[in-house]
PDB file of C-alpha atoms in Angstrom:
ATOM      1  CA  MET A   1      59.074  84.093  40.602  1.00 69.00           C
ATOM      2  CA  LYS A   2      56.997  82.513  43.323  1.00 64.00           C
ATOM      3  CA  ARG A   3      56.827  79.356  41.772  1.00 68.00           C
ATOM      4  CA  LEU A   4      60.654  79.200  41.461  1.00 55.00           C
ATOM      5  CA  ILE A   5      61.230  80.277  45.094  1.00 63.00           C
ATOM      6  CA  SER A   6      58.799  77.697  46.276  1.00 61.00           C
ATOM      7  CA  LEU A   7      60.539  74.660  44.117  1.00 54.00           C
ATOM      8  CA  ILE A   8      63.925  75.882  45.450  1.00 66.00           C
ATOM      9  CA  LEU A   9      62.599  75.621  48.960  1.00 59.00           C
ATOM     10  CA  VAL A  10      60.943  72.234  48.331  1.00 62.00           C
ATOM     11  CA  LEU A  11      64.043  70.727  46.880  1.00 61.00           C
ATOM     12  CA  THR A  12      66.303  72.205  49.788  1.00 63.00           C
ATOM     13  CA  PHE A  13      64.013  70.517  52.193  1.00 61.00           C
ATOM     14  CA  SER A  14      63.866  67.432  50.338  1.00 59.00           C
ATOM     15  CA  LEU A  15      67.530  67.046  50.150  1.00 55.00           C
ATOM     16  CA  GLY A  16      67.802  67.753  53.846  1.00 49.00           C
ATOM     17  CA  VAL A  17      65.560  65.224  54.926  1.00 46.00           C
ATOM     18  CA  TYR A  18      67.273  62.637  52.477  1.00 45.00           C
ATOM     19  CA  ALA A  19      70.696  63.323  53.929  1.00 44.00           C
ATOM     20  CA  GLN A  20      69.477  62.531  57.427  1.00 45.00           C
ATOM     21  CA  GLN A  21      68.160  58.998  56.283  1.00 49.00           C
ATOM     22  CA  GLU A  22      69.642  56.075  57.969  1.00 47.00           C
ATOM     23  CA  PRO A  23      71.551  53.429  55.672  1.00 52.00           C
ATOM     24  CA  LYS A  24      69.120  51.028  54.587  1.00 89.00           C
ATOM     25  CA  MET A  25      71.309  48.339  56.384  1.00 91.00           C
ATOM     26  CA  ALA A  26      70.598  50.004  59.618  1.00 93.00           C
ATOM     27  CA  LEU A  27      67.050  49.797  58.957  1.00 92.00           C
ATOM     28  CA  VAL A  28      67.092  46.274  58.235  1.00 91.00           C
ATOM     29  CA  PHE A  29      69.285  45.667  61.496  1.00 91.00           C
ATOM     30  CA  LYS A  30      66.525  47.347  63.474  1.00 91.00           C
ATOM     31  CA  GLU A  31      63.950  45.164  61.930  1.00 89.00           C
ATOM     32  CA  MET A  32      65.801  42.035  62.280  1.00 89.00           C
ATOM     33  CA  PRO A  33      63.859  39.719  64.846  1.00 90.00           C
ATOM     34  CA  ASP A  34      65.537  39.080  68.216  1.00 88.00           C
ATOM     35  CA  SER A  35      65.132  35.413  67.497  1.00 87.00           C
ATOM     36  CA  LEU A  36      67.927  35.235  64.802  1.00 85.00           C
ATOM     37  CA  PHE A  37      70.668  36.538  67.414  1.00 81.00           C
ATOM     38  CA  PRO A  38      69.485  36.316  71.050  1.00 86.00           C
ATOM     39  CA  TYR A  39      73.021  37.478  71.937  1.00 84.00           C
ATOM     40  CA  LEU A  40      71.584  41.144  71.502  1.00 91.00           C
ATOM     41  CA  THR A  41      68.320  42.616  72.702  1.00 92.00           C
ATOM     42  CA  HIS A  42      66.645  45.085  70.359  1.00 92.00           C
ATOM     43  CA  ASN A  43      67.334  47.915  72.486  1.00 93.00           C
ATOM     44  CA  SER A  44      71.204  46.871  72.383  1.00 93.00           C
ATOM     45  CA  ARG A  45      70.997  46.960  68.621  1.00 93.00           C
ATOM     46  CA  LEU A  46      69.606  50.270  68.648  1.00 94.00           C
ATOM     47  CA  ASP A  47      72.476  51.389  71.121  1.00 94.00           C
ATOM     48  CA  MET A  48      75.042  50.087  68.755  1.00 94.00           C
ATOM     49  CA  LEU A  49      73.332  52.077  65.754  1.00 94.00           C
ATOM     50  CA  ASP A  50      73.429  55.277  67.856  1.00 94.00           C
ATOM     51  CA  PHE A  51      77.106  54.638  68.797  1.00 94.00           C
ATOM     52  CA  MET A  52      78.215  54.157  65.310  1.00 93.00           C
ATOM     53  CA  GLU A  53      76.356  57.132  64.251  1.00 92.00           C
ATOM     54  CA  ALA A  54      78.250  59.368  66.840  1.00 93.00           C
ATOM     55  CA  ASN A  55      81.549  57.844  65.743  1.00 92.00           C
ATOM     56  CA  MET A  56      82.071  56.085  69.218  1.00 93.00           C
ATOM     57  CA  LYS A  57      82.967  52.543  69.936  1.00 95.00           C
ATOM     58  CA  ALA A  58      79.769  50.445  69.251  1.00 94.00           C
ATOM     59  CA  GLU A  59      79.954  48.024  72.219  1.00 95.00           C
ATOM     60  CA  VAL A  60      77.187  46.792  74.238  1.00 95.00           C
ATOM     61  CA  THR A  61      77.062  44.240  76.909  1.00 94.00           C
ATOM     62  CA  ASN A  62      74.917  41.043  75.614  1.00 92.00           C
ATOM     63  CA  VAL A  63      72.492  38.829  77.328  1.00 91.00           C
ATOM     64  CA  LEU A  64      75.537  36.578  78.584  1.00 90.00           C
ATOM     65  CA  ASP A  65      77.101  39.502  80.059  1.00 91.00           C
ATOM     66  CA  GLY A  66      79.840  39.470  77.393  1.00 92.00           C
ATOM     67  CA  LYS A  67      80.887  42.167  75.285  1.00 95.00           C
ATOM     68  CA  SER A  68      79.404  42.658  71.668  1.00 94.00           C
ATOM     69  CA  GLU A  69      80.736  45.267  69.282  1.00 96.00           C
ATOM     70  CA  MET A  70      79.800  46.625  65.830  1.00 96.00           C
ATOM     71  CA  THR A  71      82.776  47.169  63.964  1.00 95.00           C
ATOM     72  CA  TYR A  72      81.561  48.368  60.475  1.00 95.00           C
ATOM     73  CA  LEU A  73      78.209  49.681  59.202  1.00 94.00           C
ATOM     74  CA  SER A  74      77.645  50.984  55.447  1.00 93.00           C
ATOM     75  CA  SER A  75      74.389  51.317  53.593  1.00 91.00           C
ATOM     76  CA  ASP A  76      74.433  47.572  52.385  1.00 92.00           C
ATOM     77  CA  SER A  77      76.484  45.621  55.076  1.00 94.00           C
ATOM     78  CA  LEU A  78      77.731  45.495  58.488  1.00 95.00           C
ATOM     79  CA  CYS A  79      80.324  43.439  60.481  1.00 96.00           C
ATOM     80  CA  MET A  80      80.037  42.607  64.179  1.00 95.00           C
ATOM     81  CA  ARG A  81      81.787  40.643  66.966  1.00 95.00           C
ATOM     82  CA  LEU A  82      79.281  38.906  69.022  1.00 92.00           C
ATOM     83  CA  SER A  83      81.546  37.200  71.467  1.00 90.00           C
ATOM     84  CA  ASP A  84      85.028  35.869  71.518  1.00 90.00           C
ATOM     85  CA  VAL A  85      84.329  33.136  69.200  1.00 91.00           C
ATOM     86  CA  LEU A  86      81.322  34.470  66.884  1.00 92.00           C
ATOM     87  CA  THR A  87      81.428  37.078  64.578  1.00 93.00           C
ATOM     88  CA  MET A  88      78.445  38.117  62.138  1.00 94.00           C
ATOM     89  CA  GLU A  89      78.393  39.838  58.678  1.00 95.00           C
ATOM     90  CA  MET A  90      75.346  41.204  57.051  1.00 95.00           C
ATOM     91  CA  LYS A  91      74.944  41.848  53.476  1.00 95.00           C
ATOM     92  CA  LEU A  92      71.694  43.307  51.564  1.00 93.00           C
ATOM     93  CA  LEU A  93      71.470  41.481  48.340  1.00 89.00           C
ATOM     94  CA  THR A  94      69.186  43.078  45.606  1.00 79.00           C
ATOM     95  CA  ASP A  95      66.501  41.318  43.815  1.00 67.00           C
ATOM     96  CA  ASN A  96      67.292  42.114  40.102  1.00 60.00           C
ATOM     97  CA  GLY A  97      64.578  42.982  38.039  1.00 51.00           C
ATOM     98  CA  LYS A  98      62.186  43.389  40.658  1.00 52.00           C
ATOM     99  CA  SER A  99      60.420  46.635  41.330  1.00 46.00           C
ATOM    100  CA  GLY A 100      59.790  48.045  45.098  1.00 51.00           C
ATOM    101  CA  ASP A 101      62.096  47.776  47.932  1.00 58.00           C
ATOM    102  CA  LYS A 102      62.580  43.855  47.666  1.00 72.00           C
ATOM    103  CA  HIS A 103      65.911  42.697  49.064  1.00 81.00           C
ATOM    104  CA  SER A 104      67.203  39.455  50.874  1.00 91.00           C
ATOM    105  CA  VAL A 105      69.749  39.509  53.518  1.00 93.00           C
ATOM    106  CA  GLN A 106      72.840  37.426  53.874  1.00 94.00           C
ATOM    107  CA  ILE A 107      74.254  36.575  57.192  1.00 94.00           C
ATOM    108  CA  VAL A 108      77.477  34.901  57.555  1.00 94.00           C
ATOM    109  CA  ARG A 109      78.394  33.517  61.056  1.00 93.00           C
ATOM    110  CA  THR A 110      82.125  32.656  61.649  1.00 92.00           C
ATOM    111  CA  TYR A 111      82.714  30.578  64.580  1.00 90.00           C
ATOM    112  CA  VAL A 112      86.440  30.428  65.744  1.00 90.00           C
ATOM    113  CA  ILE A 113      87.281  28.165  68.597  1.00 84.00           C
ATOM    114  CA  ASN A 114      91.033  28.495  68.080  1.00 84.00           C
ATOM    115  CA  LYS A 115      93.340  28.507  64.931  1.00 80.00           C
ATOM    116  CA  ASN A 116      92.712  24.835  63.874  1.00 80.00           C
ATOM    117  CA  GLN A 117      88.892  24.799  64.676  1.00 83.00           C
ATOM    118  CA  SER A 118      86.354  27.259  63.038  1.00 87.00           C
ATOM    119  CA  GLU A 119      83.088  26.882  60.981  1.00 89.00           C
ATOM    120  CA  ARG A 120      81.448  29.440  58.746  1.00 90.00           C
ATOM    121  CA  VAL A 121      77.695  29.363  57.941  1.00 92.00           C
ATOM    122  CA  VAL A 122      75.897  31.080  55.407  1.00 94.00           C
ATOM    123  CA  ASP A 123      72.059  32.059  55.762  1.00 94.00           C
ATOM    124  CA  ILE A 124      69.834  33.812  53.224  1.00 94.00           C
ATOM    125  CA  TYR A 125      66.704  35.625  54.597  1.00 94.00           C
ATOM    126  CA  SER A 126      63.834  37.135  52.597  1.00 90.00           C
ATOM    127  CA  SER A 127      62.878  40.888  53.457  1.00 84.00           C
ATOM    128  CA  ASP A 128      60.239  39.530  55.715  1.00 85.00           C
ATOM    129  CA  TRP A 129      62.825  37.081  57.488  1.00 89.00           C
ATOM    130  CA  HIS A 130      62.003  33.871  56.206  1.00 91.00           C
ATOM    131  CA  ARG A 131      64.937  31.690  55.823  1.00 93.00           C
ATOM    132  CA  LEU A 132      65.719  31.070  52.166  1.00 92.00           C
ATOM    133  CA  SER A 133      68.714  28.743  52.670  1.00 92.00           C
ATOM    134  CA  SER A 134      71.185  27.696  55.093  1.00 90.00           C
ATOM    135  CA  LYS A 135      74.611  26.491  54.104  1.00 89.00           C
ATOM    136  CA  VAL A 136      77.939  25.529  56.273  1.00 86.00           C
ATOM    137  CA  VAL A 137      80.555  26.655  53.597  1.00 83.00           C
ATOM    138  CA  SER A 138      83.588  25.818  55.808  1.00 79.00           C
ATOM    139  CA  SER A 139      84.054  23.713  58.832  1.00 75.00           C
ATOM    140  CA  SER A 140      87.145  22.282  60.668  1.00 73.00           C
ATOM    141  CA  LEU A 141      84.818  21.164  63.487  1.00 64.00           C
ATOM    142  CA  LYS A 142      83.450  17.980  61.535  1.00 61.00           C
ATOM    143  CA  SER A 143      86.914  16.705  60.673  1.00 57.00           C
ATOM    144  CA  ARG A 144      88.028  17.123  64.242  1.00 55.00           C
ATOM    145  CA  ASP A 145      85.043  15.144  65.782  1.00 56.00           C
ATOM    146  CA  GLU A 146      85.761  12.539  63.227  1.00 59.00           C
ATOM    147  CA  GLU A 147      89.657  12.584  64.189  1.00 58.00           C
ATOM    148  CA  LEU A 148      88.418  11.910  67.827  1.00 58.00           C
ATOM    149  CA  LEU A 149      86.146   9.105  66.982  1.00 61.00           C
ATOM    150  CA  VAL A 150      88.711   7.201  65.138  1.00 60.00           C
ATOM    151  CA  LYS A 151      91.373   7.371  67.746  1.00 62.00           C
ATOM    152  CA  PRO A 152      91.439   4.489  70.440  1.00 62.00           C
ATOM    153  CA  HIS A 153      90.399   5.925  73.919  1.00 54.00           C
ATOM    154  CA  PHE A 154      91.594   3.018  75.907  1.00 53.00           C
TER     155      PHE A 154
END
């Protein structure tokens, strides 16, 4: 009988600790190097996570004295508006067939200058924040630059 009660207490305690764990994406966001997005300091990122956990508007002042806001957070993704022209989405990608806690992180940055000019860049990082790949997946900026170069200026 003592073993059964002990087992129930251990399971109850374990479930309570498990329920209080942060979503995995929150941990990845905390560990992200400041150099990847210098808009936000480490403390600003922590504040955003605290605000999201408290169901408050997760808006902070960035290093350029503008406003940055986390708009979505789940266990495997998040979305942020870093400035008026830059949004960022992060997604955890699992390494299929590998054991342990290995993952990679996909970061999609979308720059929107106006309705005709935008650029979307996808970077993939390893779990220790080494860049694995980087690709511009869509851009109207280059075509706009080429247009300007072709036009006569005199």
